[in-house]
Coordinates of C-alpha atoms and ligand atoms in Angstrom, one line a residue:
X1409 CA -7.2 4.5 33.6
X1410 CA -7.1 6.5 30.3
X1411 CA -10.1 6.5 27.4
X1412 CA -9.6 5.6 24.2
X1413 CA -11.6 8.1 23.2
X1414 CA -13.2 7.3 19.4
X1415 CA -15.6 10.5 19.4
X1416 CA -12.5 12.6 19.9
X1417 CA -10.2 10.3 17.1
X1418 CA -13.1 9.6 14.9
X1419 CA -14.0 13.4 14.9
X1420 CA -10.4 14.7 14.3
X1421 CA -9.8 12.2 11.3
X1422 CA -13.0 12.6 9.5
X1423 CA -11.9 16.2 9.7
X1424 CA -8.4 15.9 7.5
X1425 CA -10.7 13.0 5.6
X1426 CA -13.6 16.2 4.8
X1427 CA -10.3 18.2 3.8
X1428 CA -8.7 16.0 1.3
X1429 CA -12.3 14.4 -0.3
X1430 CA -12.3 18.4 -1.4
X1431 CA -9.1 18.8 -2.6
X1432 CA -10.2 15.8 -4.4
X1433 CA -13.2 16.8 -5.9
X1434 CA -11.4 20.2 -7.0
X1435 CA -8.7 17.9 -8.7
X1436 CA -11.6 15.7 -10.6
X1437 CA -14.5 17.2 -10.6
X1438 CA -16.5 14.8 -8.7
X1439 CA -16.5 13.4 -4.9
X1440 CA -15.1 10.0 -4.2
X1441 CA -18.0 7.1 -3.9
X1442 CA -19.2 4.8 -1.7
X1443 CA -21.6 1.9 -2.7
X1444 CA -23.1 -0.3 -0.3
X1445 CA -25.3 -3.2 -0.5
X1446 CA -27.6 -4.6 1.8
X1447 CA -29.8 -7.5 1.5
X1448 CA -33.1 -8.4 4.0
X1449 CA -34.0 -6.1 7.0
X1450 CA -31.6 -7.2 10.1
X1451 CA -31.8 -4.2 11.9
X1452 CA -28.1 -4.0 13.1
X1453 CA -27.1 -4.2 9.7
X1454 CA -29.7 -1.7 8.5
X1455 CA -28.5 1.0 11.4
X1456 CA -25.0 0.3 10.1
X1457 CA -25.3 0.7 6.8
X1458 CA -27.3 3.4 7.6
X1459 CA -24.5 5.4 9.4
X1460 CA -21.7 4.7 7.0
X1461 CA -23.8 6.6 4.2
X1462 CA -24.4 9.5 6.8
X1463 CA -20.7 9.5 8.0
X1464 CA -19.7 9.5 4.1
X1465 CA -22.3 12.5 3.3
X1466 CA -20.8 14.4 6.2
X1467 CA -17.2 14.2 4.9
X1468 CA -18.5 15.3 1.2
X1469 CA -18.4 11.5 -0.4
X1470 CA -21.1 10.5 -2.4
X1471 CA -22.9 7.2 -1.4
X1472 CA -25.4 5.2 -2.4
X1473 CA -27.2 2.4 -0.7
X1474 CA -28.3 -0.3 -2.8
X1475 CA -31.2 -2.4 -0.6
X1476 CA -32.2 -6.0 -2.2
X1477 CA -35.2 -8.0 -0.5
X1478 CA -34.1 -11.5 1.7
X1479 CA -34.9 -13.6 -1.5
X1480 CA -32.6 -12.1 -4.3
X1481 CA -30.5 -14.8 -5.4
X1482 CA -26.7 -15.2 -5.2
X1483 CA -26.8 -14.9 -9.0
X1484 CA -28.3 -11.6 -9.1
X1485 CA -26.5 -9.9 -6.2
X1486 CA -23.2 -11.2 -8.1
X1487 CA -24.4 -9.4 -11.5
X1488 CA -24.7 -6.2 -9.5
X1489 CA -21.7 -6.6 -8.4
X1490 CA -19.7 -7.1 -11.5
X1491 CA -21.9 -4.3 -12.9
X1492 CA -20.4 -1.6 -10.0
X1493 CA -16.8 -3.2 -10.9
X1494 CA -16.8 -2.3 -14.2
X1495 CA -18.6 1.5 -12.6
X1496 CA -15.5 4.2 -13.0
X1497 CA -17.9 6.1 -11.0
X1498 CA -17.8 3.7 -8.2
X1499 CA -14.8 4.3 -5.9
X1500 CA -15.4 1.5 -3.1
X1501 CA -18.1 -1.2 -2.8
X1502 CA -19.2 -3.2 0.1
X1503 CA -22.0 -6.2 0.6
X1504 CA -22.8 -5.6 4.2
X1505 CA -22.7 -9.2 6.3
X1506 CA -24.5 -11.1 7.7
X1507 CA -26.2 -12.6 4.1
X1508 CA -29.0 -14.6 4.2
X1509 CA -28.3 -18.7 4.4
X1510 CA -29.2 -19.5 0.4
X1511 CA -26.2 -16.8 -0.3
X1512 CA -22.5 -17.6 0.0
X1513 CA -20.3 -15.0 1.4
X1514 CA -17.3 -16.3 0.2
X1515 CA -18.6 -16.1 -3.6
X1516 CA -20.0 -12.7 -3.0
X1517 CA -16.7 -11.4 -1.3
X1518 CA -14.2 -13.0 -4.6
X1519 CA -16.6 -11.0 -7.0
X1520 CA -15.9 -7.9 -5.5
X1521 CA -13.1 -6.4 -7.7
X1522 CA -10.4 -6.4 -5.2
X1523 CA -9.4 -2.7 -5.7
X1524 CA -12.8 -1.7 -4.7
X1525 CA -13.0 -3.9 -2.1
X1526 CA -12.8 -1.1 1.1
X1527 CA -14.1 -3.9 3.4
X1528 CA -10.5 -5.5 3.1
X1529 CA -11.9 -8.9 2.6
X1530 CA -11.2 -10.1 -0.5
X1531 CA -8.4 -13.2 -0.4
X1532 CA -6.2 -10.6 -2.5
X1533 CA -6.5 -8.2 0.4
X1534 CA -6.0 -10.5 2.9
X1535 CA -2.9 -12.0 1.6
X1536 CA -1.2 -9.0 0.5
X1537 CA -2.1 -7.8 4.5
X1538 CA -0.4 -10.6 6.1
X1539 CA 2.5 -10.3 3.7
X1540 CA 3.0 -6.1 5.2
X1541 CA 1.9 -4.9 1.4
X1542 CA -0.2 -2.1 0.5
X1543 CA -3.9 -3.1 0.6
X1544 CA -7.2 -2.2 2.3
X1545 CA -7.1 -3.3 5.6
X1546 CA -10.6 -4.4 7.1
X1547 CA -12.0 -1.2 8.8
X1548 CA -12.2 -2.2 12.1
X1549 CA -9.0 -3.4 12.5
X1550 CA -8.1 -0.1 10.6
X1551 CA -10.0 1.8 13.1
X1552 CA -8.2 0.1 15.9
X1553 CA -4.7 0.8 14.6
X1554 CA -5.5 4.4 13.9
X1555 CA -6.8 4.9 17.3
X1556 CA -3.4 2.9 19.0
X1557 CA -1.2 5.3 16.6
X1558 CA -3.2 8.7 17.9
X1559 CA -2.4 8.1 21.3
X1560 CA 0.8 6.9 20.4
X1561 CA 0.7 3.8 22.2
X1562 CA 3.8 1.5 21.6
X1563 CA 2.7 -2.3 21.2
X1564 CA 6.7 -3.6 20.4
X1565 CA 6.9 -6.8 22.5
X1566 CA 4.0 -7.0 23.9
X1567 CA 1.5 -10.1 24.2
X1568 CA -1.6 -9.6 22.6
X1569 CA -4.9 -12.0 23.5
X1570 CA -6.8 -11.7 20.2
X1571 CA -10.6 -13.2 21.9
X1572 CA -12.7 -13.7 18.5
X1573 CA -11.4 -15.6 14.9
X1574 CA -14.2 -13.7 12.5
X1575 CA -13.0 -12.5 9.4
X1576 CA -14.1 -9.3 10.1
X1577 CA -12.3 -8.5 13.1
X1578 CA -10.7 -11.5 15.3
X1579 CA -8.8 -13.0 12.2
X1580 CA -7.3 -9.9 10.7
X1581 CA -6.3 -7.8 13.8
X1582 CA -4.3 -11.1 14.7
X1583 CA -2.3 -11.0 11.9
X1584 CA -2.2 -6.8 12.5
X1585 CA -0.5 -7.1 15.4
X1586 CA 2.0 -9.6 14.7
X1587 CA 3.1 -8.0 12.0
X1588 CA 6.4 -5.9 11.9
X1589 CA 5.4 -2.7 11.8
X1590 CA 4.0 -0.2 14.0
X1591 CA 1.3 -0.6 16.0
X1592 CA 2.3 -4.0 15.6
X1593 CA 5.4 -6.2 16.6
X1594 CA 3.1 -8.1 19.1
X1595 CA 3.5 -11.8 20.6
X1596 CA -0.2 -13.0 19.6
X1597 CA -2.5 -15.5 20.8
X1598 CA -5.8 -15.9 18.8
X1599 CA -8.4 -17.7 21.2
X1600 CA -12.0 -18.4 19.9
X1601 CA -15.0 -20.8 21.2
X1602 CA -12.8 -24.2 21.0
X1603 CA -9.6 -22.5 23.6
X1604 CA -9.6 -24.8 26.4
X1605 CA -8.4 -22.2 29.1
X1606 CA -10.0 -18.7 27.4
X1607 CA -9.7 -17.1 30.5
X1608 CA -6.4 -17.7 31.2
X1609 CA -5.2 -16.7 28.0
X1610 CA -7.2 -13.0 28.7
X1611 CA -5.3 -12.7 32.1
X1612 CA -1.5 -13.1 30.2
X1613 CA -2.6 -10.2 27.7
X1614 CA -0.7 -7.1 27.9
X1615 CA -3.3 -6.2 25.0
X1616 CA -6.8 -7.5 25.0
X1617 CA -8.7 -7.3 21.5
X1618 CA -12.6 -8.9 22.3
X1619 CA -14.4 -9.5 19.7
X1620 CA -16.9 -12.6 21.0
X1621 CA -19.7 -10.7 21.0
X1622 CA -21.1 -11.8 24.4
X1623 CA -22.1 -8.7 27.0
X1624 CA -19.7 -8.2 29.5
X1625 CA -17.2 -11.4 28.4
X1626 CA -14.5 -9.4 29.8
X1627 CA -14.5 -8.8 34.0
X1628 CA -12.1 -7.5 36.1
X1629 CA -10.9 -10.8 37.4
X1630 CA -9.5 -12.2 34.3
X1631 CA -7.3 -8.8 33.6
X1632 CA -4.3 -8.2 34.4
X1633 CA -3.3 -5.3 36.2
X1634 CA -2.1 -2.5 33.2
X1635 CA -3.5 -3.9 30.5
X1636 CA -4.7 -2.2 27.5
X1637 CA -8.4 -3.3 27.0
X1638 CA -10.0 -2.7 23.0
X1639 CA -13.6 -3.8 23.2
X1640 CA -15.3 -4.7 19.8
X1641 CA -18.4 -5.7 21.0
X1642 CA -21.8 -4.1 19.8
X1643 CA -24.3 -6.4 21.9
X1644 CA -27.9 -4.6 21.1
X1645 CA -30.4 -5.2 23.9
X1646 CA -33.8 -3.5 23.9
X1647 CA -34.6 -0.9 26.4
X1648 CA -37.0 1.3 27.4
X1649 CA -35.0 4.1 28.6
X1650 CA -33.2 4.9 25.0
X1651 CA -35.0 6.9 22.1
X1652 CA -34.1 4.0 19.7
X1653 CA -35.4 1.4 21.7
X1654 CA -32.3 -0.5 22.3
X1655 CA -29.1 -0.2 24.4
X1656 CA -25.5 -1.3 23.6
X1657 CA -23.1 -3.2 25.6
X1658 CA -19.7 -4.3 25.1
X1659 CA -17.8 -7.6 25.3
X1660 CA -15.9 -6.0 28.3
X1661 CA -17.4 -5.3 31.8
X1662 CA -16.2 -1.2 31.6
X1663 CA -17.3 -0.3 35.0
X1664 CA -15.2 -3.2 36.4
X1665 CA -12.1 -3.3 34.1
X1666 CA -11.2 0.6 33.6
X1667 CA -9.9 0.0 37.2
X1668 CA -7.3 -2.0 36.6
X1669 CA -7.1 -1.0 32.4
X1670 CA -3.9 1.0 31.9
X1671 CA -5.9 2.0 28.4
X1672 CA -9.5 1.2 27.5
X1673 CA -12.0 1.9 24.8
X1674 CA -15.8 2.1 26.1
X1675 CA -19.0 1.5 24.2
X1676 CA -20.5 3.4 22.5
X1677 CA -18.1 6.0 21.5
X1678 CA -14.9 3.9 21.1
X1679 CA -14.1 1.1 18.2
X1680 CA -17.2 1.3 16.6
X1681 CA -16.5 4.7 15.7
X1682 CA -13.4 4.1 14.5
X1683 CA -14.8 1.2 12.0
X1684 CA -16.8 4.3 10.1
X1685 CA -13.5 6.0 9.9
X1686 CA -11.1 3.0 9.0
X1687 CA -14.2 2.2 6.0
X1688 CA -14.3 6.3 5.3
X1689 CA -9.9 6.3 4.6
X1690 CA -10.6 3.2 2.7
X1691 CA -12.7 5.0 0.2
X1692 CA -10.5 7.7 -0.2
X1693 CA -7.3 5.9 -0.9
X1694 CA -9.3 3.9 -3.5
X1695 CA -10.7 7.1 -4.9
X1696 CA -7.1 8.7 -4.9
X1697 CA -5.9 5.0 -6.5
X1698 CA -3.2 5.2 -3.9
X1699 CA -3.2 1.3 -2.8
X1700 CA -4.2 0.4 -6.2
X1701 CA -3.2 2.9 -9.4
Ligands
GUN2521 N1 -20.8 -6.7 9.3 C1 -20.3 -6.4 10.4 N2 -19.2 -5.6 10.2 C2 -19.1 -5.4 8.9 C3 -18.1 -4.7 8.1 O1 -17.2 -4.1 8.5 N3 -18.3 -4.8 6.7 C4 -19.4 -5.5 6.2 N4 -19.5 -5.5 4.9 N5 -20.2 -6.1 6.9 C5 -20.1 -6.1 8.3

Protein backbone atom coordinates (compact mmCIF):
# COMPACT_ATOMS: atom_id res chain seq x y z
CA UNK A 1 0.00 0.00 0.00
CA UNK A 2 1.25 3.59 -0.79
CA UNK A 3 -0.43 7.00 0.84
CA UNK A 4 -1.73 9.47 -1.04
CA UNK A 5 -0.37 11.78 1.05
CA UNK A 6 -2.49 15.38 0.81
CA UNK A 7 -0.44 17.12 3.76
CA UNK A 8 2.67 16.41 1.80
CA UNK A 9 0.84 17.53 -1.93
CA UNK A 10 -1.25 20.19 -0.36
CA UNK A 11 1.87 21.68 1.44
CA UNK A 12 4.21 21.57 -1.65
CA UNK A 13 1.58 23.30 -4.00
CA UNK A 14 0.42 25.95 -1.71
CA UNK A 15 4.12 26.64 -1.69
CA UNK A 16 4.64 27.54 -5.62
CA UNK A 17 0.84 28.99 -5.04
CA UNK A 18 2.57 31.54 -1.92
CA UNK A 19 5.28 32.14 -4.71
CA UNK A 20 3.38 33.21 -7.67
CA UNK A 21 0.38 35.20 -5.48
CA UNK A 22 3.74 37.46 -4.89
CA UNK A 23 5.04 37.75 -8.06
CA UNK A 24 1.54 38.79 -8.57
CA UNK A 25 1.05 41.28 -6.12
CA UNK A 26 4.56 42.79 -7.30
CA UNK A 27 3.08 42.86 -10.93
CA UNK A 28 -0.36 44.76 -9.60
CA UNK A 29 0.06 46.03 -6.67
CA UNK A 30 -2.45 44.12 -4.81
CA UNK A 31 -3.04 40.27 -3.71
CA UNK A 32 -5.46 38.14 -5.57
CA UNK A 33 -9.09 37.81 -3.72
CA UNK A 34 -11.20 35.42 -2.45
CA UNK A 35 -14.83 36.13 -1.41
CA UNK A 36 -16.88 33.68 0.21
CA UNK A 37 -20.42 33.61 1.38
CA UNK A 38 -22.05 31.70 3.93
CA UNK A 39 -25.49 31.72 4.99
CA UNK A 40 -26.97 30.17 8.57
CA UNK A 41 -24.59 28.39 11.10
CA UNK A 42 -24.18 24.55 9.84
CA UNK A 43 -21.06 23.90 11.50
CA UNK A 44 -19.36 21.85 8.74
CA UNK A 45 -19.89 24.54 6.55
CA UNK A 46 -18.73 27.23 8.98
CA UNK A 47 -15.29 25.04 9.79
CA UNK A 48 -14.91 25.00 5.98
CA UNK A 49 -15.38 28.21 5.08
CA UNK A 50 -13.48 28.90 7.91
CA UNK A 51 -10.29 27.14 6.62
CA UNK A 52 -10.37 28.23 3.01
CA UNK A 53 -9.98 31.99 4.35
CA UNK A 54 -6.99 30.77 6.67
CA UNK A 55 -5.48 28.61 3.79
CA UNK A 56 -5.88 31.81 1.43
CA UNK A 57 -4.26 34.20 4.30
CA UNK A 58 -1.41 31.74 4.48
CA UNK A 59 -0.50 31.88 0.73
CA UNK A 60 -0.74 35.97 0.85
CA UNK A 61 -4.48 36.18 -0.88
CA UNK A 62 -6.75 38.45 0.50
CA UNK A 63 -10.27 37.02 1.63
CA UNK A 64 -13.21 37.95 2.96
CA UNK A 65 -15.99 36.09 4.46
CA UNK A 66 -19.32 37.47 3.95
CA UNK A 67 -21.77 35.62 6.82
CA UNK A 68 -25.78 36.19 6.13
CA UNK A 69 -28.32 34.92 8.88
CA UNK A 70 -30.65 31.52 7.80
CA UNK A 71 -33.50 33.97 6.82
CA UNK A 72 -31.89 36.36 4.08
CA UNK A 73 -33.87 35.93 1.09
CA UNK A 74 -32.77 34.52 -2.38
CA UNK A 75 -33.37 38.02 -3.59
CA UNK A 76 -30.87 39.62 -1.46
CA UNK A 77 -28.08 37.02 -1.54
CA UNK A 78 -28.44 37.35 -5.46
CA UNK A 79 -27.94 41.35 -5.17
CA UNK A 80 -24.72 40.67 -3.31
CA UNK A 81 -23.85 38.64 -5.71
CA UNK A 82 -24.23 40.69 -8.77
CA UNK A 83 -22.75 43.53 -6.64
CA UNK A 84 -19.16 41.30 -6.18
CA UNK A 85 -19.43 40.55 -10.12
CA UNK A 86 -19.37 43.87 -11.11
CA UNK A 87 -16.21 44.08 -7.88
CA UNK A 88 -12.74 44.44 -10.08
CA UNK A 89 -11.46 43.88 -6.69
CA UNK A 90 -12.96 40.60 -6.40
CA UNK A 91 -10.93 37.86 -8.05
CA UNK A 92 -13.11 34.56 -7.16
CA UNK A 93 -16.54 34.29 -5.37
CA UNK A 94 -18.09 31.28 -3.88
CA UNK A 95 -21.75 30.73 -2.02
CA UNK A 96 -20.76 27.90 0.23
CA UNK A 97 -23.54 24.81 -0.05
CA UNK A 98 -25.67 23.49 1.55
CA UNK A 99 -28.32 26.75 1.44
CA UNK A 100 -31.15 26.84 3.40
CA UNK A 101 -34.55 25.15 1.74
CA UNK A 102 -36.42 28.77 0.87
CA UNK A 103 -33.11 29.41 -1.36
CA UNK A 104 -32.43 27.76 -4.79
CA UNK A 105 -28.98 26.77 -5.50
CA UNK A 106 -29.37 26.59 -8.97
CA UNK A 107 -30.44 30.42 -9.16
CA UNK A 108 -27.70 31.38 -6.84
CA UNK A 109 -24.94 29.30 -8.76
CA UNK A 110 -26.24 31.02 -12.66
CA UNK A 111 -25.74 34.52 -10.82
CA UNK A 112 -22.32 33.95 -10.07
CA UNK A 113 -20.46 35.58 -13.06
CA UNK A 114 -18.92 32.61 -14.51
CA UNK A 115 -15.34 33.92 -14.59
CA UNK A 116 -15.41 34.31 -11.00
CA UNK A 117 -17.02 31.29 -10.42
CA UNK A 118 -13.75 29.25 -8.61
CA UNK A 119 -16.28 26.63 -7.33
CA UNK A 120 -16.50 25.34 -11.09
CA UNK A 121 -20.20 25.14 -10.96
CA UNK A 122 -21.69 27.44 -13.00
CA UNK A 123 -23.46 25.56 -16.28
CA UNK A 124 -20.77 27.59 -18.32
CA UNK A 125 -18.05 25.86 -16.36
CA UNK A 126 -19.48 22.67 -16.49
CA UNK A 127 -19.99 22.52 -20.15
CA UNK A 128 -16.93 23.95 -21.30
CA UNK A 129 -15.33 20.95 -18.60
CA UNK A 130 -16.93 18.10 -20.27
CA UNK A 131 -16.14 19.63 -23.68
CA UNK A 132 -11.83 19.43 -22.46
CA UNK A 133 -11.86 23.54 -22.62
CA UNK A 134 -10.25 25.79 -20.31
CA UNK A 135 -12.48 26.43 -17.27
CA UNK A 136 -12.44 26.19 -13.40
CA UNK A 137 -12.76 22.82 -12.60
CA UNK A 138 -14.73 22.10 -9.20
CA UNK A 139 -11.96 22.02 -6.48
CA UNK A 140 -12.27 18.75 -5.37
CA UNK A 141 -12.16 17.08 -8.38
CA UNK A 142 -9.22 19.57 -8.94
CA UNK A 143 -7.63 18.46 -5.87
CA UNK A 144 -7.94 14.83 -6.88
CA UNK A 145 -6.35 15.30 -10.27
CA UNK A 146 -3.49 17.31 -8.83
CA UNK A 147 -2.78 14.70 -6.33
CA UNK A 148 -3.07 11.58 -9.18
CA UNK A 149 -0.63 13.88 -11.41
CA UNK A 150 2.04 14.36 -8.28
CA UNK A 151 2.48 10.83 -7.93
CA UNK A 152 2.38 10.41 -11.40
CA UNK A 153 -0.10 7.80 -11.42
CA UNK A 154 -1.26 6.69 -15.05
CA UNK A 155 -5.22 6.22 -15.22
CA UNK A 156 -5.09 5.39 -19.36
CA UNK A 157 -7.55 2.35 -19.66
CA UNK A 158 -8.43 1.95 -16.62
CA UNK A 159 -12.10 1.43 -15.08
CA UNK A 160 -13.12 3.87 -12.78
CA UNK A 161 -16.29 3.28 -10.14
CA UNK A 162 -17.35 6.91 -9.61
CA UNK A 163 -19.77 5.99 -5.96
CA UNK A 164 -21.60 9.52 -5.47
CA UNK A 165 -23.62 11.76 -8.56
CA UNK A 166 -23.36 15.38 -6.39
CA UNK A 167 -22.44 18.18 -8.30
CA UNK A 168 -19.81 18.91 -6.29
CA UNK A 169 -17.84 15.89 -6.49
CA UNK A 170 -19.55 12.51 -7.92
CA UNK A 171 -20.92 14.30 -11.16
CA UNK A 172 -17.82 16.15 -12.23
CA UNK A 173 -14.90 13.80 -11.42
CA UNK A 174 -17.00 11.33 -13.71
CA UNK A 175 -16.77 13.30 -16.56
CA UNK A 176 -12.75 14.05 -15.29
CA UNK A 177 -11.82 10.84 -15.78
CA UNK A 178 -13.40 10.01 -18.89
CA UNK A 179 -12.11 12.65 -20.47
CA UNK A 180 -9.11 12.46 -22.91
CA UNK A 181 -6.52 13.77 -21.24
CA UNK A 182 -4.23 12.97 -18.46
CA UNK A 183 -5.23 11.86 -15.47
CA UNK A 184 -8.00 10.85 -17.41
CA UNK A 185 -8.68 8.38 -20.38
CA UNK A 186 -10.79 6.12 -17.89
CA UNK A 187 -13.71 3.52 -18.65
CA UNK A 188 -16.33 5.09 -16.00
CA UNK A 189 -19.16 3.93 -14.22
CA UNK A 190 -21.07 6.56 -12.15
CA UNK A 191 -23.16 4.54 -9.37
CA UNK A 192 -25.34 6.52 -6.83
CA UNK A 193 -28.36 5.51 -4.39
CA UNK A 194 -30.69 3.97 -7.32
CA UNK A 195 -27.54 1.22 -8.74
CA UNK A 196 -29.01 -2.02 -8.30
CA UNK A 197 -25.65 -4.01 -7.58
CA UNK A 198 -23.37 -0.94 -5.92
CA UNK A 199 -21.22 -3.30 -4.64
CA UNK A 200 -20.46 -5.05 -7.46
CA UNK A 201 -19.77 -2.17 -9.46
CA UNK A 202 -16.95 -1.11 -6.45
CA UNK A 203 -15.29 -4.66 -6.76
CA UNK A 204 -14.72 -4.14 -10.93
CA UNK A 205 -12.93 -0.68 -10.17
CA UNK A 206 -9.36 -0.41 -10.97
CA UNK A 207 -10.12 3.25 -9.43
CA UNK A 208 -12.53 3.86 -6.72
CA UNK A 209 -13.69 7.60 -6.25
CA UNK A 210 -16.43 7.50 -2.91
CA UNK A 211 -18.11 10.19 -2.43
CA UNK A 212 -21.62 8.79 -0.60
CA UNK A 213 -20.83 10.21 2.43
CA UNK A 214 -21.70 7.14 4.61
CA UNK A 215 -18.64 6.06 7.40
CA UNK A 216 -16.87 3.25 6.25
CA UNK A 217 -19.13 2.55 2.77
CA UNK A 218 -16.05 1.13 1.46
CA UNK A 219 -14.60 -2.43 3.15
CA UNK A 220 -12.20 -4.68 2.17
CA UNK A 221 -14.47 -7.21 0.74
CA UNK A 222 -15.93 -5.24 -2.08
CA UNK A 223 -12.17 -4.17 -3.39
CA UNK A 224 -10.36 -5.61 -5.63
CA UNK A 225 -7.04 -6.57 -5.12
CA UNK A 226 -4.58 -3.35 -6.50
CA UNK A 227 -7.02 -0.94 -6.62
CA UNK A 228 -6.43 2.69 -6.26
CA UNK A 229 -8.86 3.86 -3.45
CA UNK A 230 -9.68 8.10 -3.31
CA UNK A 231 -11.91 8.65 -0.38
CA UNK A 232 -14.09 11.88 -0.37
CA UNK A 233 -15.86 11.35 2.63
CA UNK A 234 -15.86 13.92 5.56
CA UNK A 235 -18.37 12.04 8.03
CA UNK A 236 -18.21 14.34 11.38
CA UNK A 237 -19.08 12.30 14.46
CA UNK A 238 -18.77 13.85 17.94
CA UNK A 239 -16.14 12.68 20.23
CA UNK A 240 -14.78 13.17 23.40
CA UNK A 241 -11.27 12.34 22.83
CA UNK A 242 -10.65 15.30 20.04
CA UNK A 243 -10.07 19.08 21.11
CA UNK A 244 -12.83 20.10 18.62
CA UNK A 245 -15.31 17.87 19.88
CA UNK A 246 -15.80 15.81 16.82
CA UNK A 247 -13.96 13.11 14.82
CA UNK A 248 -13.86 12.44 11.08
CA UNK A 249 -14.34 9.35 9.12
CA UNK A 250 -14.17 8.51 5.65
CA UNK A 251 -16.51 6.73 3.19
CA UNK A 252 -13.79 3.94 3.02
CA UNK A 253 -12.88 1.44 5.89
CA UNK A 254 -8.85 2.59 5.80
CA UNK A 255 -7.70 0.10 8.24
CA UNK A 256 -9.27 -2.71 6.14
CA UNK A 257 -8.74 -1.53 2.56
CA UNK A 258 -4.99 -0.16 2.53
CA UNK A 259 -4.32 -3.90 2.58
CA UNK A 260 -5.36 -4.75 -0.48
CA UNK A 261 -5.24 -0.76 -1.93
CA UNK A 262 -2.35 -0.55 -4.44
CA UNK A 263 -2.82 3.49 -3.70
CA UNK A 264 -5.03 5.08 -1.09
CA UNK A 265 -5.88 8.46 0.30
CA UNK A 266 -6.80 8.46 4.29
CA UNK A 267 -8.81 10.89 6.24
CA UNK A 268 -7.97 13.53 7.45
CA UNK A 269 -5.01 14.47 5.61
CA UNK A 270 -5.83 13.28 2.01
CA UNK A 271 -8.67 14.85 -0.48
CA UNK A 272 -9.91 17.20 1.79
CA UNK A 273 -6.77 18.85 1.63
CA UNK A 274 -6.45 18.88 -1.75
CA UNK A 275 -10.09 20.66 -2.18
CA UNK A 276 -8.35 23.87 -0.28
CA UNK A 277 -5.73 23.65 -2.83
CA UNK A 278 -7.80 22.88 -6.11
CA UNK A 279 -10.22 26.21 -4.64
CA UNK A 280 -6.65 28.14 -3.79
CA UNK A 281 -5.20 27.56 -7.90
CA UNK A 282 -8.68 28.46 -8.81
CA UNK A 283 -8.30 31.87 -7.43
CA UNK A 284 -5.14 32.47 -8.83
CA UNK A 285 -5.80 31.62 -12.40
CA UNK A 286 -8.85 33.97 -12.12
CA UNK A 287 -6.67 36.63 -10.60
CA UNK A 288 -3.99 36.08 -13.33
CA UNK A 289 -7.21 36.07 -15.95
CA UNK A 290 -5.52 33.02 -17.37
CA UNK A 291 -8.86 30.76 -17.96
CA UNK A 292 -10.77 33.84 -18.62
CA UNK A 293 -8.75 37.19 -19.99
N1 LIG B 1 -19.99 22.39 0.10
C1 LIG B 1 -19.26 21.26 0.12
N2 LIG B 1 -18.21 21.37 -0.71
C2 LIG B 1 -18.28 22.59 -1.27
C3 LIG B 1 -17.47 23.29 -2.22
O1 LIG B 1 -16.46 22.80 -2.74
N3 LIG B 1 -17.90 24.54 -2.55
C4 LIG B 1 -19.00 25.11 -2.01
N4 LIG B 1 -19.33 26.34 -2.41
N5 LIG B 1 -19.77 24.49 -1.14
C5 LIG B 1 -19.41 23.23 -0.77
Amino acid sequence: MNLLDGKLVSSKIKEDIKQEAAAFLKAMGRRPHLVAILVGNDGASETYVASKMRNCELVGFESTNIHYEEDITEELLIAKIKELNADNQVDGLIVQLPLPKHIDPERITEAIDYRKDVDGFHPINLGRMQRNLPCFIPATPYGILLMLQYYGIDTAGLHAVVVGRSNIVGSPMSILLARNSSPGNCTVTLTHSRTKNIKEEVLRADIVVAAIGKKHFITADIVKEGAIIIDVGINRESSTQTKSGYKLYGDVDFEQVSSKASWITPVPGGVGLMTIVGLLKNTLDAAKGSVYS
